[in-house]
PDB file of C-alpha atoms in Angstrom:
ATOM      1  CA  MET A   1      15.250 -12.900   0.521  1.00  0.00           C
ATOM      2  CA  GLU A   2      18.909 -11.971   1.105  1.00  0.00           C
ATOM      3  CA  LEU A   3      19.948  -8.357   1.531  1.00  0.00           C
ATOM      4  CA  HIS A   4      23.295  -7.274  -0.010  1.00  0.00           C
ATOM      5  CA  PRO A   5      24.282 -10.692  -1.443  1.00  0.00           C
ATOM      6  CA  ASP A   6      28.011 -11.106  -2.150  1.00  0.00           C
ATOM      7  CA  LEU A   7      27.617 -11.712  -5.897  1.00  0.00           C
ATOM      8  CA  PRO A   8      29.222  -9.958  -8.897  1.00  0.00           C
ATOM      9  CA  GLU A   9      25.797  -9.120 -10.332  1.00  0.00           C
ATOM     10  CA  ALA A  10      24.723  -7.584  -7.024  1.00  0.00           C
ATOM     11  CA  HIS A  11      27.851  -5.425  -6.814  1.00  0.00           C
ATOM     12  CA  THR A  12      27.325  -4.255 -10.402  1.00  0.00           C
ATOM     13  CA  LEU A  13      23.712  -3.363  -9.714  1.00  0.00           C
ATOM     14  CA  ARG A  14      24.575  -1.547  -6.480  1.00  0.00           C
ATOM     15  CA  GLY A  15      27.285   0.432  -8.276  1.00  0.00           C
ATOM     16  CA  TRP A  16      24.814   1.485 -10.954  1.00  0.00           C
ATOM     17  CA  TYR A  17      22.246   2.533  -8.351  1.00  0.00           C
ATOM     18  CA  ASP A  18      24.756   4.613  -6.345  1.00  0.00           C
ATOM     19  CA  THR A  19      26.004   6.446  -9.429  1.00  0.00           C
ATOM     20  CA  ALA A  20      22.902   6.851 -11.583  1.00  0.00           C
ATOM     21  CA  GLY A  21      20.022   4.548 -10.791  1.00  0.00           C
ATOM     22  CA  GLN A  22      18.673   6.404  -7.787  1.00  0.00           C
ATOM     23  CA  SER A  23      17.835   9.394  -9.960  1.00  0.00           C
ATOM     24  CA  ALA A  24      16.472   7.449 -12.924  1.00  0.00           C
ATOM     25  CA  ASN A  25      12.762   7.765 -13.668  1.00  0.00           C
ATOM     26  CA  PHE A  26      10.869   5.072 -15.550  1.00  0.00           C
ATOM     27  CA  THR A  27       7.552   3.287 -15.590  1.00  0.00           C
ATOM     28  CA  PRO A  28       7.861  -0.177 -13.982  1.00  0.00           C
ATOM     29  CA  VAL A  29       7.349  -3.228 -16.180  1.00  0.00           C
ATOM     30  CA  GLY A  30       3.877  -4.686 -15.828  1.00  0.00           C
ATOM     31  CA  GLN A  31       2.356  -1.586 -14.268  1.00  0.00           C
ATOM     32  CA  ALA A  32      -1.410  -1.391 -14.748  1.00  0.00           C
ATOM     33  CA  GLY A  33      -3.422   1.793 -14.898  1.00  0.00           C
ATOM     34  CA  GLY A  34      -6.193   0.922 -12.471  1.00  0.00           C
ATOM     35  CA  SER A  35      -9.190   3.183 -12.056  1.00  0.00           C
ATOM     36  CA  GLY A  36      -9.295   6.915 -11.548  1.00  0.00           C
ATOM     37  CA  ASP A  37      -6.782   9.650 -12.272  1.00  0.00           C
ATOM     38  CA  ALA A  38      -4.498   8.898  -9.338  1.00  0.00           C
ATOM     39  CA  SER A  39      -3.802   5.274 -10.198  1.00  0.00           C
ATOM     40  CA  SER A  40      -3.248   6.049 -13.908  1.00  0.00           C
ATOM     41  CA  ARG A  41      -0.646   8.772 -13.366  1.00  0.00           C
ATOM     42  CA  PRO A  42       2.916   8.069 -14.567  1.00  0.00           C
ATOM     43  CA  THR A  43       5.232   7.218 -11.697  1.00  0.00           C
ATOM     44  CA  GLN A  44       8.921   7.280 -10.941  1.00  0.00           C
ATOM     45  CA  ARG A  45      10.719   4.173  -9.739  1.00  0.00           C
ATOM     46  CA  ILE A  46      12.246   4.677  -6.305  1.00  0.00           C
ATOM     47  CA  VAL A  47      13.553   2.856  -3.264  1.00  0.00           C
ATOM     48  CA  ILE A  48      11.885   3.511   0.069  1.00  0.00           C
ATOM     49  CA  GLY A  49      14.706   5.688   1.355  1.00  0.00           C
ATOM     50  CA  ASP A  50      14.054   8.122  -1.486  1.00  0.00           C
ATOM     51  CA  ILE A  51      10.773   9.188   0.120  1.00  0.00           C
ATOM     52  CA  THR A  52      12.754  10.952   2.831  1.00  0.00           C
ATOM     53  CA  ASP A  53      15.949  11.695   0.913  1.00  0.00           C
ATOM     54  CA  ARG A  54      14.099  13.429  -1.936  1.00  0.00           C
ATOM     55  CA  GLN A  55      11.590  15.058   0.416  1.00  0.00           C
ATOM     56  CA  MET A  56       8.740  13.524  -1.509  1.00  0.00           C
ATOM     57  CA  GLY A  57       5.200  14.595  -0.742  1.00  0.00           C
ATOM     58  CA  LEU A  58       6.052  18.145   0.237  1.00  0.00           C
ATOM     59  CA  GLY A  59       4.640  19.679  -2.946  1.00  0.00           C
ATOM     60  CA  GLU A  60       1.069  20.867  -3.267  1.00  0.00           C
ATOM     61  CA  LYS A  61      -0.071  17.911  -5.396  1.00  0.00           C
ATOM     62  CA  GLY A  62       2.115  15.231  -3.858  1.00  0.00           C
ATOM     63  CA  ASP A  63       4.401  12.762  -5.618  1.00  0.00           C
ATOM     64  CA  TYR A  64       3.599   9.455  -7.303  1.00  0.00           C
ATOM     65  CA  ALA A  65       6.069   6.593  -7.257  1.00  0.00           C
ATOM     66  CA  ASN A  66       6.526   2.854  -7.497  1.00  0.00           C
ATOM     67  CA  PHE A  67       8.756   0.668  -5.362  1.00  0.00           C
ATOM     68  CA  VAL A  68       9.216  -2.984  -4.461  1.00  0.00           C
ATOM     69  CA  GLY A  69       8.870  -3.565  -0.735  1.00  0.00           C
ATOM     70  CA  THR A  70       8.356  -6.359   1.772  1.00  0.00           C
ATOM     71  CA  ILE A  71       5.577  -6.142   4.348  1.00  0.00           C
ATOM     72  CA  MET A  72       7.039  -6.085   7.858  1.00  0.00           C
ATOM     73  CA  LEU A  73       4.005  -5.282  10.034  1.00  0.00           C
ATOM     74  CA  ILE A  74       0.249  -4.849   9.639  1.00  0.00           C
ATOM     75  CA  LYS A  75      -1.744  -3.264  12.443  1.00  0.00           C
ATOM     76  CA  ASN A  76      -4.706  -5.474  13.329  1.00  0.00           C
ATOM     77  CA  ASP A  77      -6.564  -3.373  15.877  1.00  0.00           C
ATOM     78  CA  ARG A  78      -8.252  -1.081  13.346  1.00  0.00           C
ATOM     79  CA  PHE A  79      -8.239  -2.362   9.790  1.00  0.00           C
ATOM     80  CA  SER A  80     -11.672  -1.550   8.319  1.00  0.00           C
ATOM     81  CA  TYR A  81     -14.600   0.832   8.327  1.00  0.00           C
ATOM     82  CA  MET A  82     -18.332   0.459   7.772  1.00  0.00           C
ATOM     83  CA  ALA A  83     -19.470   1.703   4.356  1.00  0.00           C
ATOM     84  CA  VAL A  84     -22.679   1.927   2.371  1.00  0.00           C
ATOM     85  CA  PRO A  85     -23.564  -1.393   0.682  1.00  0.00           C
ATOM     86  CA  ASP A  86     -21.602  -2.247  -2.476  1.00  0.00           C
ATOM     87  CA  ALA A  87     -24.741  -2.157  -4.609  1.00  0.00           C
ATOM     88  CA  GLU A  88     -24.798   1.624  -4.146  1.00  0.00           C
ATOM     89  CA  GLY A  89     -21.407   1.939  -5.833  1.00  0.00           C
ATOM     90  CA  SER A  90     -20.164   4.284  -3.124  1.00  0.00           C
ATOM     91  CA  LYS A  91     -17.395   4.128  -0.513  1.00  0.00           C
ATOM     92  CA  TYR A  92     -19.041   6.533   1.935  1.00  0.00           C
ATOM     93  CA  LYS A  93     -18.717   5.795   5.625  1.00  0.00           C
ATOM     94  CA  VAL A  94     -21.788   4.868   7.686  1.00  0.00           C
ATOM     95  CA  SER A  95     -22.391   4.759  11.427  1.00  0.00           C
ATOM     96  CA  GLN A  96     -24.642   2.296  13.229  1.00  0.00           C
ATOM     97  CA  GLN A  97     -27.718   3.753  14.867  1.00  0.00           C
ATOM     98  CA  GLY A  98     -29.527   2.657  18.008  1.00  0.00           C
ATOM     99  CA  ASP A  99     -32.199   0.844  16.014  1.00  0.00           C
ATOM    100  CA  GLY A 100     -29.608  -1.242  14.150  1.00  0.00           C
ATOM    101  CA  THR A 101     -29.720   0.726  10.900  1.00  0.00           C
ATOM    102  CA  PHE A 102     -26.741   2.483   9.325  1.00  0.00           C
ATOM    103  CA  LEU A 103     -26.702   6.198   8.560  1.00  0.00           C
ATOM    104  CA  CYS A 104     -24.551   7.816   5.899  1.00  0.00           C
ATOM    105  CA  GLU A 105     -24.036  11.486   6.683  1.00  0.00           C
ATOM    106  CA  LYS A 106     -22.672  12.147   3.186  1.00  0.00           C
ATOM    107  CA  ASN A 107     -25.899  11.343   1.379  1.00  0.00           C
ATOM    108  CA  ASN A 108     -28.236  11.480   4.389  1.00  0.00           C
ATOM    109  CA  ARG A 109     -29.562   7.995   3.672  1.00  0.00           C
ATOM    110  CA  THR A 110     -30.238   5.112   6.050  1.00  0.00           C
ATOM    111  CA  TYR A 111     -29.466   1.478   5.254  1.00  0.00           C
ATOM    112  CA  THR A 112     -30.459  -1.820   6.817  1.00  0.00           C
ATOM    113  CA  SER A 113     -26.979  -3.271   6.282  1.00  0.00           C
ATOM    114  CA  CYS A 114     -23.446  -2.147   5.597  1.00  0.00           C
ATOM    115  CA  ASP A 115     -20.268  -3.373   3.946  1.00  0.00           C
ATOM    116  CA  HIS A 116     -16.864  -3.513   5.586  1.00  0.00           C
ATOM    117  CA  ARG A 117     -13.961  -2.038   3.621  1.00  0.00           C
ATOM    118  CA  TYR A 118     -10.269  -2.127   4.397  1.00  0.00           C
ATOM    119  CA  VAL A 119      -8.421   0.922   5.646  1.00  0.00           C
ATOM    120  CA  MET A 120      -5.111  -0.448   6.881  1.00  0.00           C
ATOM    121  CA  SER A 121      -1.834   0.765   8.290  1.00  0.00           C
ATOM    122  CA  LEU A 122       1.260  -1.280   7.503  1.00  0.00           C
ATOM    123  CA  SER A 123       5.005  -0.921   7.230  1.00  0.00           C
ATOM    124  CA  ALA A 124       7.092  -2.019   4.261  1.00  0.00           C
ATOM    125  CA  ALA A 125      10.853  -2.275   3.896  1.00  0.00           C
ATOM    126  CA  ASP A 126      13.598  -2.644   1.334  1.00  0.00           C
ATOM    127  CA  HIS A 127      17.393  -2.370   1.530  1.00  0.00           C
ATOM    128  CA  SER A 128      17.181   1.421   1.947  1.00  0.00           C
ATOM    129  CA  GLY A 129      14.731   1.727   4.844  1.00  0.00           C
ATOM    130  CA  THR A 130      11.133   1.365   5.977  1.00  0.00           C
ATOM    131  CA  THR A 131       7.974   3.409   5.612  1.00  0.00           C
ATOM    132  CA  TRP A 132       4.421   3.357   6.925  1.00  0.00           C
ATOM    133  CA  LEU A 133       1.721   2.940   4.307  1.00  0.00           C
ATOM    134  CA  SER A 134      -2.026   3.499   4.278  1.00  0.00           C
ATOM    135  CA  MET A 135      -3.854   0.892   2.219  1.00  0.00           C
ATOM    136  CA  PHE A 136      -7.475   0.626   1.157  1.00  0.00           C
ATOM    137  CA  ASN A 137      -9.914  -2.009   0.024  1.00  0.00           C
ATOM    138  CA  GLU A 138      -8.726  -3.364  -3.335  1.00  0.00           C
ATOM    139  CA  ALA A 139      -5.088  -3.668  -2.303  1.00  0.00           C
ATOM    140  CA  GLY A 140      -6.169  -4.879   1.144  1.00  0.00           C
ATOM    141  CA  GLU A 141      -8.093  -7.797  -0.339  1.00  0.00           C
ATOM    142  CA  LEU A 142      -5.046  -8.798  -2.383  1.00  0.00           C
ATOM    143  CA  VAL A 143      -2.655  -8.661   0.569  1.00  0.00           C
ATOM    144  CA  MET A 144      -4.978 -10.269   3.120  1.00  0.00           C
ATOM    145  CA  GLY A 145      -6.453 -12.867   0.776  1.00  0.00           C
ATOM    146  CA  THR A 146     -10.014 -12.253   1.957  1.00  0.00           C
ATOM    147  CA  LYS A 147     -12.621  -9.546   2.303  1.00  0.00           C
ATOM    148  CA  ALA A 148     -12.651  -7.214   5.295  1.00  0.00           C
ATOM    149  CA  GLU A 149     -16.014  -8.583   6.414  1.00  0.00           C
ATOM    150  CA  THR A 150     -14.440 -12.002   6.996  1.00  0.00           C
ATOM    151  CA  LEU A 151     -11.927 -10.543   9.426  1.00  0.00           C
ATOM    152  CA  VAL A 152     -14.531  -8.414  11.167  1.00  0.00           C
ATOM    153  CA  ASN A 153     -16.601 -11.540  11.838  1.00  0.00           C
ATOM    154  CA  LEU A 154     -13.581 -13.489  13.070  1.00  0.00           C
ATOM    155  CA  GLN A 155     -12.454 -10.646  15.315  1.00  0.00           C
ATOM    156  CA  SER A 156     -15.826 -10.599  17.076  1.00  0.00           C
ATOM    157  CA  ASP A 157     -15.740 -14.346  17.776  1.00  0.00           C
ATOM    158  CA  ASP A 158     -13.523 -15.171  20.767  1.00  0.00           C
ATOM    159  CA  SER A 159     -13.325 -18.819  19.714  1.00  0.00           C
ATOM    160  CA  ARG A 160     -11.731 -17.863  16.365  1.00  0.00           C
ATOM    161  CA  LYS A 161      -9.048 -15.412  17.455  1.00  0.00           C
ATOM    162  CA  ALA A 162      -6.263 -17.681  16.207  1.00  0.00           C
ATOM    163  CA  GLU A 163      -7.882 -17.877  12.780  1.00  0.00           C
ATOM    164  CA  PHE A 164      -8.214 -14.097  12.749  1.00  0.00           C
ATOM    165  CA  GLN A 165      -4.540 -13.625  13.605  1.00  0.00           C
ATOM    166  CA  GLY A 166      -3.570 -16.231  11.030  1.00  0.00           C
ATOM    167  CA  TYR A 167      -4.681 -13.983   8.183  1.00  0.00           C
ATOM    168  CA  PHE A 168      -2.313 -11.264   9.372  1.00  0.00           C
ATOM    169  CA  ASP A 169       0.531 -13.712   9.953  1.00  0.00           C
ATOM    170  CA  GLN A 170       0.283 -15.150   6.437  1.00  0.00           C
ATOM    171  CA  ALA A 171       0.424 -11.661   4.932  1.00  0.00           C
ATOM    172  CA  MET A 172       3.731 -10.846   6.623  1.00  0.00           C
ATOM    173  CA  PHE A 173       7.098 -10.822   4.843  1.00  0.00           C
ATOM    174  CA  LYS A 174       5.608 -10.977   1.364  1.00  0.00           C
ATOM    175  CA  THR A 175       6.991  -8.709  -1.337  1.00  0.00           C
ATOM    176  CA  TYR A 176       4.878  -6.536  -3.613  1.00  0.00           C
ATOM    177  CA  SER A 177       5.248  -3.841  -6.199  1.00  0.00           C
ATOM    178  CA  PHE A 178       3.531  -0.843  -4.608  1.00  0.00           C
ATOM    179  CA  LYS A 179       2.283   2.186  -6.493  1.00  0.00           C
ATOM    180  CA  VAL A 180       1.952   5.020  -3.988  1.00  0.00           C
ATOM    181  CA  ARG A 181       1.200   8.689  -3.524  1.00  0.00           C
ATOM    182  CA  ALA A 182       3.206  10.679  -0.988  1.00  0.00           C
ATOM    183  CA  GLN A 183       1.358  13.783   0.165  1.00  0.00           C
ATOM    184  CA  THR A 184       1.547  16.145   3.109  1.00  0.00           C
ATOM    185  CA  GLN A 185      -1.412  16.071   5.486  1.00  0.00           C
ATOM    186  CA  LYS A 186      -2.048  17.844   8.761  1.00  0.00           C
ATOM    187  CA  TYR A 187      -2.563  15.882  12.006  1.00  0.00           C
ATOM    188  CA  ASN A 188      -3.245  17.869  15.184  1.00  0.00           C
ATOM    189  CA  GLU A 189      -1.761  21.003  13.612  1.00  0.00           C
ATOM    190  CA  GLU A 190       1.373  19.053  12.637  1.00  0.00           C
ATOM    191  CA  GLU A 191       2.215  18.377   9.005  1.00  0.00           C
ATOM    192  CA  ARG A 192       3.278  14.856   8.078  1.00  0.00           C
ATOM    193  CA  VAL A 193       3.913  13.064   4.804  1.00  0.00           C
ATOM    194  CA  LYS A 194       1.351  10.298   4.311  1.00  0.00           C
ATOM    195  CA  VAL A 195       2.163   7.499   1.860  1.00  0.00           C
ATOM    196  CA  THR A 196      -0.979   5.904   0.390  1.00  0.00           C
ATOM    197  CA  VAL A 197      -1.053   2.691  -1.639  1.00  0.00           C
ATOM    198  CA  LEU A 198      -2.842   3.211  -4.966  1.00  0.00           C
ATOM    199  CA  ASP A 199      -2.103  -0.273  -6.276  1.00  0.00           C
ATOM    200  CA  ALA A 200      -0.275  -3.411  -5.168  1.00  0.00           C
ATOM    201  CA  LYS A 201       0.813  -6.372  -7.252  1.00  0.00           C
ATOM    202  CA  PRO A 202       2.840  -9.505  -6.539  1.00  0.00           C
ATOM    203  CA  VAL A 203       6.358  -9.066  -7.865  1.00  0.00           C
ATOM    204  CA  ASP A 204       7.187 -10.776 -11.144  1.00  0.00           C
ATOM    205  CA  PHE A 205      10.858 -11.383 -10.399  1.00  0.00           C
ATOM    206  CA  VAL A 206      11.652 -12.396 -14.000  1.00  0.00           C
ATOM    207  CA  GLN A 207      10.274  -9.131 -15.342  1.00  0.00           C
ATOM    208  CA  GLU A 208      11.869  -7.205 -12.493  1.00  0.00           C
ATOM    209  CA  THR A 209      15.308  -8.639 -13.259  1.00  0.00           C
ATOM    210  CA  THR A 210      14.858  -8.080 -16.997  1.00  0.00           C
ATOM    211  CA  SER A 211      13.927  -4.443 -16.386  1.00  0.00           C
ATOM    212  CA  MET A 212      17.000  -3.888 -14.208  1.00  0.00           C
ATOM    213  CA  LEU A 213      19.312  -5.472 -16.799  1.00  0.00           C
ATOM    214  CA  GLU A 214      17.841  -3.359 -19.596  1.00  0.00           C
ATOM    215  CA  THR A 215      18.330  -0.233 -17.509  1.00  0.00           C
ATOM    216  CA  LEU A 216      21.948  -1.210 -16.792  1.00  0.00           C
ATOM    217  CA  ARG A 217      22.601  -1.774 -20.495  1.00  0.00           C
ATOM    218  CA  SER A 218      21.123   1.583 -21.412  1.00  0.00           C
ATOM    219  CA  MET A 219      23.253   3.365 -18.799  1.00  0.00           C
ATOM    220  CA  SER A 220      26.443   1.755 -20.128  1.00  0.00           C
ATOM    221  CA  LYS A 221      25.923   2.953 -23.721  1.00  0.00           C
TER     222      LYS A 221
END
């Protein structure tokens, strides 16, 4: 990937973005609805720098957007949580008890086993800047190429630390189309904008280029 290539097409595209593209709203090509209200909401196409420049996430309901970004860093110290077993169809957190069982305080039930689900912190970048993202299980499995339980088992085995790290290394510097929600949350009495991944897909560069060209043509009419 080359940033700011010295090509006529690149200069044309940059000129369009500086004059009109950064304020254009459209639904990205190939965007899927996903499940739930949040992932099916219409989004605006942005670059990462717009999150700060447009003060996104400061409204009561937050802002939904889509951007193409490259993963620069994934934190590997805390990447998952223990949840009720998948068969229950719930994502509730559980805690391990002294007798080896797992208690869910949400439904006040005890389980003999648990599932591990991703809750990850990563940074993504494009030509306009970087941002920290929170990412959960479905997108985490796509990016990491395995289930969270696999990494939990590897992390606990000292003889397989290199294999554990290898999953994180292979996920670096890959580019995805991210659908996100930016929303203000309070941490230690301080308000911050949290950007959460609702969906992630590998970039179809043919469709991406076609979409950009169509937008350029429409702006020149």
